PDB file of N, CA and C in Angstrom:
ATOM      1  N   UNK A   1      46.724  25.398 -29.408  1.00 44.00           N
ATOM      2  CA  UNK A   1      46.543  24.768 -30.706  1.00 44.00           C
ATOM      3  C   UNK A   1      45.820  23.441 -30.544  1.00 44.00           C
ATOM      4  N   UNK A   2      44.880  23.134 -31.419  1.00 48.00           N
ATOM      5  CA  UNK A   2      44.267  21.802 -31.380  1.00 48.00           C
ATOM      6  C   UNK A   2      45.312  20.755 -31.751  1.00 48.00           C
ATOM      7  N   UNK A   3      45.226  19.600 -31.149  1.00 46.00           N
ATOM      8  CA  UNK A   3      46.153  18.521 -31.487  1.00 46.00           C
ATOM      9  C   UNK A   3      47.503  18.638 -30.832  1.00 46.00           C
ATOM     10  N   UNK A   4      47.648  19.519 -29.842  1.00 50.00           N
ATOM     11  CA  UNK A   4      48.931  19.732 -29.189  1.00 50.00           C
ATOM     12  C   UNK A   4      49.298  18.638 -28.207  1.00 50.00           C
ATOM     13  N   UNK A   5      48.421  17.714 -27.946  1.00 54.00           N
ATOM     14  CA  UNK A   5      48.626  16.747 -26.879  1.00 54.00           C
ATOM     15  C   UNK A   5      49.846  15.862 -27.070  1.00 54.00           C
ATOM     16  N   UNK A   6      50.331  15.697 -28.273  1.00 59.00           N
ATOM     17  CA  UNK A   6      51.461  14.815 -28.524  1.00 59.00           C
ATOM     18  C   UNK A   6      52.811  15.465 -28.371  1.00 59.00           C
ATOM     19  N   UNK A   7      52.876  16.714 -27.937  1.00 74.00           N
ATOM     20  CA  UNK A   7      54.152  17.396 -27.799  1.00 74.00           C
ATOM     21  C   UNK A   7      54.483  18.175 -29.056  1.00 74.00           C
ATOM     22  N   UNK A   8      55.696  18.660 -29.124  1.00 78.00           N
ATOM     23  CA  UNK A   8      56.096  19.491 -30.255  1.00 78.00           C
ATOM     24  C   UNK A   8      57.530  19.203 -30.653  1.00 78.00           C
ATOM     25  N   UNK A   9      57.818  19.493 -31.894  1.00 83.00           N
ATOM     26  CA  UNK A   9      59.184  19.461 -32.404  1.00 83.00           C
ATOM     27  C   UNK A   9      59.544  20.908 -32.701  1.00 83.00           C
ATOM     28  N   UNK A  10      60.655  21.390 -32.143  1.00 86.00           N
ATOM     29  CA  UNK A  10      61.065  22.786 -32.331  1.00 86.00           C
ATOM     30  C   UNK A  10      62.324  22.831 -33.185  1.00 86.00           C
ATOM     31  N   UNK A  11      62.296  23.660 -34.209  1.00 88.00           N
ATOM     32  CA  UNK A  11      63.446  23.889 -35.083  1.00 88.00           C
ATOM     33  C   UNK A  11      63.833  25.358 -34.946  1.00 88.00           C
ATOM     34  N   UNK A  12      65.115  25.618 -34.690  1.00 92.00           N
ATOM     35  CA  UNK A  12      65.608  26.987 -34.577  1.00 92.00           C
ATOM     36  C   UNK A  12      66.765  27.214 -35.525  1.00 92.00           C
ATOM     37  N   UNK A  13      66.801  28.407 -36.100  1.00 92.00           N
ATOM     38  CA  UNK A  13      67.938  28.855 -36.894  1.00 92.00           C
ATOM     39  C   UNK A  13      68.429  30.137 -36.230  1.00 92.00           C
ATOM     40  N   UNK A  14      69.691  30.126 -35.807  1.00 95.00           N
ATOM     41  CA  UNK A  14      70.273  31.258 -35.095  1.00 95.00           C
ATOM     42  C   UNK A  14      71.385  31.835 -35.957  1.00 95.00           C
ATOM     43  N   UNK A  15      71.396  33.170 -36.095  1.00 91.00           N
ATOM     44  CA  UNK A  15      72.500  33.794 -36.827  1.00 91.00           C
ATOM     45  C   UNK A  15      73.084  34.926 -36.006  1.00 91.00           C
ATOM     46  N   UNK A  16      74.279  35.299 -36.347  1.00 91.00           N
ATOM     47  CA  UNK A  16      74.936  36.399 -35.642  1.00 91.00           C
ATOM     48  C   UNK A  16      75.169  37.557 -36.606  1.00 91.00           C
ATOM     49  N   UNK A  17      74.214  37.762 -37.490  1.00 86.00           N
ATOM     50  CA  UNK A  17      74.299  38.847 -38.469  1.00 86.00           C
ATOM     51  C   UNK A  17      73.930  40.182 -37.869  1.00 86.00           C
ATOM     52  N   UNK A  18      73.446  41.056 -38.706  1.00 86.00           N
ATOM     53  CA  UNK A  18      73.111  42.422 -38.317  1.00 86.00           C
ATOM     54  C   UNK A  18      71.987  42.484 -37.297  1.00 86.00           C
ATOM     55  N   UNK A  19      71.085  41.537 -37.340  1.00 88.00           N
ATOM     56  CA  UNK A  19      69.909  41.602 -36.487  1.00 88.00           C
ATOM     57  C   UNK A  19      68.821  42.443 -37.140  1.00 88.00           C
ATOM     58  N   UNK A  20      67.681  42.525 -36.502  1.00 88.00           N
ATOM     59  CA  UNK A  20      66.524  43.214 -37.064  1.00 88.00           C
ATOM     60  C   UNK A  20      65.989  44.180 -36.025  1.00 88.00           C
ATOM     61  N   UNK A  21      65.761  45.402 -36.437  1.00 89.00           N
ATOM     62  CA  UNK A  21      65.154  46.379 -35.537  1.00 89.00           C
ATOM     63  C   UNK A  21      63.725  45.939 -35.247  1.00 89.00           C
ATOM     64  N   UNK A  22      63.283  46.141 -34.016  1.00 90.00           N
ATOM     65  CA  UNK A  22      61.949  45.675 -33.618  1.00 90.00           C
ATOM     66  C   UNK A  22      60.849  46.252 -34.492  1.00 90.00           C
ATOM     67  N   UNK A  23      61.014  47.471 -34.970  1.00 89.00           N
ATOM     68  CA  UNK A  23      59.991  48.072 -35.829  1.00 89.00           C
ATOM     69  C   UNK A  23      59.853  47.347 -37.170  1.00 89.00           C
ATOM     70  N   UNK A  24      60.877  46.601 -37.575  1.00 88.00           N
ATOM     71  CA  UNK A  24      60.851  45.907 -38.862  1.00 88.00           C
ATOM     72  C   UNK A  24      60.374  44.463 -38.790  1.00 88.00           C
ATOM     73  N   UNK A  25      60.276  43.895 -37.597  1.00 88.00           N
ATOM     74  CA  UNK A  25      59.883  42.491 -37.466  1.00 88.00           C
ATOM     75  C   UNK A  25      58.521  42.201 -38.100  1.00 88.00           C
ATOM     76  N   UNK A  26      57.515  43.084 -37.978  1.00 87.00           N
ATOM     77  CA  UNK A  26      56.230  42.781 -38.624  1.00 87.00           C
ATOM     78  C   UNK A  26      56.306  42.639 -40.144  1.00 87.00           C
ATOM     79  N   UNK A  27      57.330  43.183 -40.779  1.00 86.00           N
ATOM     80  CA  UNK A  27      57.475  43.073 -42.233  1.00 86.00           C
ATOM     81  C   UNK A  27      57.966  41.700 -42.686  1.00 86.00           C
ATOM     82  N   UNK A  28      58.609  40.966 -41.814  1.00 87.00           N
ATOM     83  CA  UNK A  28      59.378  39.796 -42.209  1.00 87.00           C
ATOM     84  C   UNK A  28      58.574  38.704 -42.895  1.00 87.00           C
ATOM     85  N   UNK A  29      57.366  38.445 -42.452  1.00 86.00           N
ATOM     86  CA  UNK A  29      56.601  37.322 -42.978  1.00 86.00           C
ATOM     87  C   UNK A  29      55.533  37.762 -43.966  1.00 86.00           C
ATOM     88  N   UNK A  30      55.622  39.014 -44.429  1.00 89.00           N
ATOM     89  CA  UNK A  30      54.676  39.516 -45.409  1.00 89.00           C
ATOM     90  C   UNK A  30      55.242  39.323 -46.810  1.00 89.00           C
ATOM     91  N   UNK A  31      54.366  39.062 -47.765  1.00 88.00           N
ATOM     92  CA  UNK A  31      54.788  38.907 -49.154  1.00 88.00           C
ATOM     93  C   UNK A  31      55.443  40.202 -49.631  1.00 88.00           C
ATOM     94  N   UNK A  32      56.641  40.089 -50.170  1.00 85.00           N
ATOM     95  CA  UNK A  32      57.463  41.209 -50.633  1.00 85.00           C
ATOM     96  C   UNK A  32      57.797  42.191 -49.511  1.00 85.00           C
ATOM     97  N   UNK A  33      57.799  41.692 -48.271  1.00 79.00           N
ATOM     98  CA  UNK A  33      58.150  42.537 -47.134  1.00 79.00           C
ATOM     99  C   UNK A  33      59.651  42.738 -47.075  1.00 79.00           C
ATOM    100  N   UNK A  34      60.094  43.940 -47.332  1.00 78.00           N
ATOM    101  CA  UNK A  34      61.524  44.264 -47.306  1.00 78.00           C
ATOM    102  C   UNK A  34      61.793  45.333 -46.267  1.00 78.00           C
ATOM    103  N   UNK A  35      62.924  45.203 -45.611  1.00 79.00           N
ATOM    104  CA  UNK A  35      63.368  46.215 -44.658  1.00 79.00           C
ATOM    105  C   UNK A  35      64.150  47.251 -45.464  1.00 79.00           C
ATOM    106  N   UNK A  36      63.720  48.495 -45.378  1.00 75.00           N
ATOM    107  CA  UNK A  36      64.318  49.539 -46.213  1.00 75.00           C
ATOM    108  C   UNK A  36      65.468  50.295 -45.559  1.00 75.00           C
ATOM    109  N   UNK A  37      65.949  49.820 -44.418  1.00 75.00           N
ATOM    110  CA  UNK A  37      67.087  50.477 -43.792  1.00 75.00           C
ATOM    111  C   UNK A  37      68.314  50.346 -44.705  1.00 75.00           C
ATOM    112  N   UNK A  38      69.133  51.393 -44.798  1.00 74.00           N
ATOM    113  CA  UNK A  38      70.319  51.346 -45.669  1.00 74.00           C
ATOM    114  C   UNK A  38      71.259  50.174 -45.353  1.00 74.00           C
ATOM    115  N   UNK A  39      71.394  49.821 -44.052  1.00 76.00           N
ATOM    116  CA  UNK A  39      72.283  48.717 -43.684  1.00 76.00           C
ATOM    117  C   UNK A  39      71.814  47.407 -44.322  1.00 76.00           C
ATOM    118  N   UNK A  40      70.509  47.177 -44.295  1.00 70.00           N
ATOM    119  CA  UNK A  40      69.961  45.949 -44.868  1.00 70.00           C
ATOM    120  C   UNK A  40      70.086  45.948 -46.391  1.00 70.00           C
ATOM    121  N   UNK A  41      69.881  47.089 -47.009  1.00 70.00           N
ATOM    122  CA  UNK A  41      69.986  47.179 -48.465  1.00 70.00           C
ATOM    123  C   UNK A  41      71.418  46.912 -48.927  1.00 70.00           C
ATOM    124  N   UNK A  42      72.390  47.331 -48.135  1.00 73.00           N
ATOM    125  CA  UNK A  42      73.794  47.088 -48.472  1.00 73.00           C
ATOM    126  C   UNK A  42      74.135  45.609 -48.340  1.00 73.00           C
ATOM    127  N   UNK A  43      73.664  44.968 -47.272  1.00 72.00           N
ATOM    128  CA  UNK A  43      73.978  43.557 -47.026  1.00 72.00           C
ATOM    129  C   UNK A  43      73.223  42.612 -47.957  1.00 72.00           C
ATOM    130  N   UNK A  44      72.018  42.983 -48.355  1.00 71.00           N
ATOM    131  CA  UNK A  44      71.191  42.093 -49.158  1.00 71.00           C
ATOM    132  C   UNK A  44      70.466  42.886 -50.248  1.00 71.00           C
ATOM    133  N   UNK A  45      71.222  43.425 -51.203  1.00 73.00           N
ATOM    134  CA  UNK A  45      70.588  44.271 -52.223  1.00 73.00           C
ATOM    135  C   UNK A  45      69.690  43.492 -53.185  1.00 73.00           C
ATOM    136  N   UNK A  46      69.895  42.190 -53.317  1.00 77.00           N
ATOM    137  CA  UNK A  46      69.119  41.380 -54.255  1.00 77.00           C
ATOM    138  C   UNK A  46      67.871  40.764 -53.637  1.00 77.00           C
ATOM    139  N   UNK A  47      67.688  40.890 -52.337  1.00 75.00           N
ATOM    140  CA  UNK A  47      66.538  40.282 -51.674  1.00 75.00           C
ATOM    141  C   UNK A  47      65.230  40.828 -52.223  1.00 75.00           C
ATOM    142  N   UNK A  48      64.240  39.936 -52.348  1.00 77.00           N
ATOM    143  CA  UNK A  48      62.954  40.390 -52.889  1.00 77.00           C
ATOM    144  C   UNK A  48      61.823  40.316 -51.861  1.00 77.00           C
ATOM    145  N   UNK A  49      62.127  39.906 -50.631  1.00 77.00           N
ATOM    146  CA  UNK A  49      61.104  39.878 -49.601  1.00 77.00           C
ATOM    147  C   UNK A  49      60.174  38.683 -49.670  1.00 77.00           C
ATOM    148  N   UNK A  50      60.632  37.597 -50.270  1.00 84.00           N
ATOM    149  CA  UNK A  50      59.782  36.409 -50.382  1.00 84.00           C
ATOM    150  C   UNK A  50      60.239  35.246 -49.517  1.00 84.00           C
ATOM    151  N   UNK A  51      61.486  35.201 -49.108  1.00 83.00           N
ATOM    152  CA  UNK A  51      62.032  34.033 -48.408  1.00 83.00           C
ATOM    153  C   UNK A  51      61.265  33.634 -47.162  1.00 83.00           C
ATOM    154  N   UNK A  52      61.078  34.558 -46.233  1.00 85.00           N
ATOM    155  CA  UNK A  52      60.374  34.221 -44.997  1.00 85.00           C
ATOM    156  C   UNK A  52      58.871  34.090 -45.215  1.00 85.00           C
ATOM    157  N   UNK A  53      58.341  34.780 -46.214  1.00 87.00           N
ATOM    158  CA  UNK A  53      56.926  34.615 -46.557  1.00 87.00           C
ATOM    159  C   UNK A  53      56.680  33.182 -47.036  1.00 87.00           C
ATOM    160  N   UNK A  54      57.593  32.652 -47.859  1.00 88.00           N
ATOM    161  CA  UNK A  54      57.479  31.260 -48.333  1.00 88.00           C
ATOM    162  C   UNK A  54      57.606  30.302 -47.149  1.00 88.00           C
ATOM    163  N   UNK A  55      58.544  30.561 -46.241  1.00 85.00           N
ATOM    164  CA  UNK A  55      58.674  29.718 -45.040  1.00 85.00           C
ATOM    165  C   UNK A  55      57.373  29.699 -44.246  1.00 85.00           C
ATOM    166  N   UNK A  56      56.734  30.842 -44.115  1.00 86.00           N
ATOM    167  CA  UNK A  56      55.468  30.912 -43.387  1.00 86.00           C
ATOM    168  C   UNK A  56      54.393  30.103 -44.098  1.00 86.00           C
ATOM    169  N   UNK A  57      54.351  30.156 -45.424  1.00 87.00           N
ATOM    170  CA  UNK A  57      53.367  29.371 -46.180  1.00 87.00           C
ATOM    171  C   UNK A  57      53.592  27.877 -45.952  1.00 87.00           C
ATOM    172  N   UNK A  58      54.852  27.440 -45.957  1.00 83.00           N
ATOM    173  CA  UNK A  58      55.154  26.027 -45.709  1.00 83.00           C
ATOM    174  C   UNK A  58      54.729  25.609 -44.301  1.00 83.00           C
ATOM    175  N   UNK A  59      55.088  26.418 -43.302  1.00 81.00           N
ATOM    176  CA  UNK A  59      54.729  26.041 -41.937  1.00 81.00           C
ATOM    177  C   UNK A  59      53.219  26.097 -41.718  1.00 81.00           C
ATOM    178  N   UNK A  60      52.537  27.038 -42.340  1.00 81.00           N
ATOM    179  CA  UNK A  60      51.074  27.090 -42.246  1.00 81.00           C
ATOM    180  C   UNK A  60      50.440  25.821 -42.807  1.00 81.00           C
ATOM    181  N   UNK A  61      51.041  25.272 -43.861  1.00 83.00           N
ATOM    182  CA  UNK A  61      50.505  24.063 -44.483  1.00 83.00           C
ATOM    183  C   UNK A  61      50.721  22.813 -43.628  1.00 83.00           C
ATOM    184  N   UNK A  62      51.597  22.888 -42.635  1.00 75.00           N
ATOM    185  CA  UNK A  62      51.894  21.725 -41.795  1.00 75.00           C
ATOM    186  C   UNK A  62      50.896  21.535 -40.665  1.00 75.00           C
ATOM    187  N   UNK A  63      49.911  22.375 -40.579  1.00 72.00           N
ATOM    188  CA  UNK A  63      48.948  22.235 -39.493  1.00 72.00           C
ATOM    189  C   UNK A  63      49.240  23.244 -38.413  1.00 72.00           C
ATOM    190  N   UNK A  64      48.876  22.941 -37.182  1.00 69.00           N
ATOM    191  CA  UNK A  64      49.108  23.941 -36.137  1.00 69.00           C
ATOM    192  C   UNK A  64      50.605  24.122 -35.897  1.00 69.00           C
ATOM    193  N   UNK A  65      51.111  25.290 -36.250  1.00 78.00           N
ATOM    194  CA  UNK A  65      52.537  25.585 -36.157  1.00 78.00           C
ATOM    195  C   UNK A  65      52.709  26.954 -35.513  1.00 78.00           C
ATOM    196  N   UNK A  66      53.700  27.066 -34.668  1.00 79.00           N
ATOM    197  CA  UNK A  66      54.074  28.342 -34.083  1.00 79.00           C
ATOM    198  C   UNK A  66      55.352  28.807 -34.778  1.00 79.00           C
ATOM    199  N   UNK A  67      55.330  29.972 -35.380  1.00 83.00           N
ATOM    200  CA  UNK A  67      56.485  30.521 -36.088  1.00 83.00           C
ATOM    201  C   UNK A  67      56.863  31.824 -35.399  1.00 83.00           C
ATOM    202  N   UNK A  68      58.154  31.976 -35.050  1.00 89.00           N
ATOM    203  CA  UNK A  68      58.543  33.170 -34.297  1.00 89.00           C
ATOM    204  C   UNK A  68      59.919  33.664 -34.711  1.00 89.00           C
ATOM    205  N   UNK A  69      60.186  34.910 -34.366  1.00 93.00           N
ATOM    206  CA  UNK A  69      61.510  35.498 -34.545  1.00 93.00           C
ATOM    207  C   UNK A  69      61.800  36.372 -33.337  1.00 93.00           C
ATOM    208  N   UNK A  70      63.013  36.247 -32.840  1.00 94.00           N
ATOM    209  CA  UNK A  70      63.509  37.168 -31.823  1.00 94.00           C
ATOM    210  C   UNK A  70      64.813  37.733 -32.359  1.00 94.00           C
ATOM    211  N   UNK A  71      65.055  38.990 -32.120  1.00 94.00           N
ATOM    212  CA  UNK A  71      66.243  39.604 -32.682  1.00 94.00           C
ATOM    213  C   UNK A  71      66.714  40.761 -31.817  1.00 94.00           C
ATOM    214  N   UNK A  72      68.024  40.922 -31.776  1.00 93.00           N
ATOM    215  CA  UNK A  72      68.636  42.081 -31.145  1.00 93.00           C
ATOM    216  C   UNK A  72      69.463  42.770 -32.217  1.00 93.00           C
ATOM    217  N   UNK A  73      69.098  43.986 -32.541  1.00 91.00           N
ATOM    218  CA  UNK A  73      69.803  44.707 -33.594  1.00 91.00           C
ATOM    219  C   UNK A  73      71.271  44.878 -33.208  1.00 91.00           C
ATOM    220  N   UNK A  74      72.144  44.517 -34.118  1.00 88.00           N
ATOM    221  CA  UNK A  74      73.581  44.570 -33.867  1.00 88.00           C
ATOM    222  C   UNK A  74      74.159  43.272 -33.344  1.00 88.00           C
ATOM    223  N   UNK A  75      73.293  42.304 -33.014  1.00 92.00           N
ATOM    224  CA  UNK A  75      73.757  41.038 -32.433  1.00 92.00           C
ATOM    225  C   UNK A  75      73.360  39.828 -33.267  1.00 92.00           C
ATOM    226  N   UNK A  76      72.120  39.759 -33.729  1.00 92.00           N
ATOM    227  CA  UNK A  76      71.666  38.613 -34.507  1.00 92.00           C
ATOM    228  C   UNK A  76      70.220  38.275 -34.236  1.00 92.00           C
ATOM    229  N   UNK A  77      69.777  37.194 -34.846  1.00 93.00           N
ATOM    230  CA  UNK A  77      68.368  36.800 -34.781  1.00 93.00           C
ATOM    231  C   UNK A  77      68.228  35.303 -34.577  1.00 93.00           C
ATOM    232  N   UNK A  78      67.081  34.921 -34.039  1.00 95.00           N
ATOM    233  CA  UNK A  78      66.705  33.518 -33.930  1.00 95.00           C
ATOM    234  C   UNK A  78      65.323  33.359 -34.552  1.00 95.00           C
ATOM    235  N   UNK A  79      65.244  32.490 -35.542  1.00 92.00           N
ATOM    236  CA  UNK A  79      63.981  32.146 -36.175  1.00 92.00           C
ATOM    237  C   UNK A  79      63.635  30.736 -35.724  1.00 92.00           C
ATOM    238  N   UNK A  80      62.388  30.517 -35.363  1.00 91.00           N
ATOM    239  CA  UNK A  80      62.004  29.203 -34.849  1.00 91.00           C
ATOM    240  C   UNK A  80      60.592  28.860 -35.285  1.00 91.00           C
ATOM    241  N   UNK A  81      60.353  27.544 -35.408  1.00 87.00           N
ATOM    242  CA  UNK A  81      58.983  27.087 -35.556  1.00 87.00           C
ATOM    243  C   UNK A  81      58.809  25.795 -34.795  1.00 87.00           C
ATOM    244  N   UNK A  82      57.600  25.598 -34.306  1.00 85.00           N
ATOM    245  CA  UNK A  82      57.240  24.387 -33.579  1.00 85.00           C
ATOM    246  C   UNK A  82      56.095  23.714 -34.310  1.00 85.00           C
ATOM    247  N   UNK A  83      56.275  22.430 -34.559  1.00 80.00           N
ATOM    248  CA  UNK A  83      55.222  21.618 -35.170  1.00 80.00           C
ATOM    249  C   UNK A  83      54.640  20.777 -34.052  1.00 80.00           C
ATOM    250  N   UNK A  84      53.364  20.933 -33.819  1.00 75.00           N
ATOM    251  CA  UNK A  84      52.706  20.204 -32.750  1.00 75.00           C
ATOM    252  C   UNK A  84      52.239  18.855 -33.253  1.00 75.00           C
ATOM    253  N   UNK A  85      52.559  17.829 -32.483  1.00 68.00           N
ATOM    254  CA  UNK A  85      52.236  16.457 -32.860  1.00 68.00           C
ATOM    255  C   UNK A  85      50.874  16.074 -32.297  1.00 68.00           C
ATOM    256  N   UNK A  86      50.138  15.298 -33.062  1.00 61.00           N
ATOM    257  CA  UNK A  86      48.830  14.861 -32.582  1.00 61.00           C
ATOM    258  C   UNK A  86      48.894  13.478 -31.946  1.00 61.00           C
ATOM    259  N   UNK A  87      50.051  12.798 -32.047  1.00 51.00           N
ATOM    260  CA  UNK A  87      50.211  11.484 -31.424  1.00 51.00           C
ATOM    261  C   UNK A  87      51.508  11.455 -30.642  1.00 51.00           C
ATOM    262  N   UNK A  88      51.570  10.600 -29.653  1.00 50.00           N
ATOM    263  CA  UNK A  88      52.781  10.419 -28.867  1.00 50.00           C
ATOM    264  C   UNK A  88      53.778   9.569 -29.654  1.00 50.00           C
ATOM    265  N   UNK A  89      55.058   9.796 -29.417  1.00 49.00           N
ATOM    266  CA  UNK A  89      56.075   9.001 -30.109  1.00 49.00           C
ATOM    267  C   UNK A  89      55.918   7.512 -29.835  1.00 49.00           C
ATOM    268  N   UNK A  90      55.554   7.131 -28.618  1.00 52.00           N
ATOM    269  CA  UNK A  90      55.453   5.710 -28.314  1.00 52.00           C
ATOM    270  C   UNK A  90      54.213   5.079 -28.964  1.00 52.00           C
ATOM    271  N   UNK A  91      53.370   5.886 -29.595  1.00 51.00           N
ATOM    272  CA  UNK A  91      52.217   5.352 -30.325  1.00 51.00           C
ATOM    273  C   UNK A  91      52.566   5.029 -31.786  1.00 51.00           C
ATOM    274  N   UNK A  92      53.786   5.345 -32.184  1.00 49.00           N
ATOM    275  CA  UNK A  92      54.185   5.140 -33.574  1.00 49.00           C
ATOM    276  C   UNK A  92      55.142   3.951 -33.635  1.00 49.00           C
ATOM    277  N   UNK A  93      54.848   3.022 -34.527  1.00 52.00           N
ATOM    278  CA  UNK A  93      55.765   1.899 -34.700  1.00 52.00           C
ATOM    279  C   UNK A  93      56.335   1.942 -36.122  1.00 52.00           C
ATOM    280  N   UNK A  94      57.614   1.643 -36.205  1.00 53.00           N
ATOM    281  CA  UNK A  94      58.295   1.618 -37.499  1.00 53.00           C
ATOM    282  C   UNK A  94      58.750   0.200 -37.751  1.00 53.00           C
ATOM    283  N   UNK A  95      58.380  -0.329 -38.890  1.00 56.00           N
ATOM    284  CA  UNK A  95      58.804  -1.685 -39.248  1.00 56.00           C
ATOM    285  C   UNK A  95      59.587  -1.643 -40.545  1.00 56.00           C
ATOM    286  N   UNK A  96      60.486  -2.578 -40.688  1.00 51.00           N
ATOM    287  CA  UNK A  96      61.268  -2.612 -41.934  1.00 51.00           C
ATOM    288  C   UNK A  96      60.917  -3.813 -42.765  1.00 51.00           C
TER     289      UNK A  96
END
């Protein structure tokens, strides 16, 4: 990524829910992308497939961002994004 020289801030959200089958991971960040497995429909019948798509739009707007998901079906998932900084922390001064 351009501007990666300043390091990165990584945010992770880990859950111990149902998890996601690997075949369904490509659907997650698509607009109205819903997993049609019966287990998912039972757990989240009201979902419209926009939540992670909106998250992707927000992270895309932040500049060079890495957005990822790892999941083990039956165990849970980890969603993460990294925002790459273009300046070093010691180059930033905060005054009150």
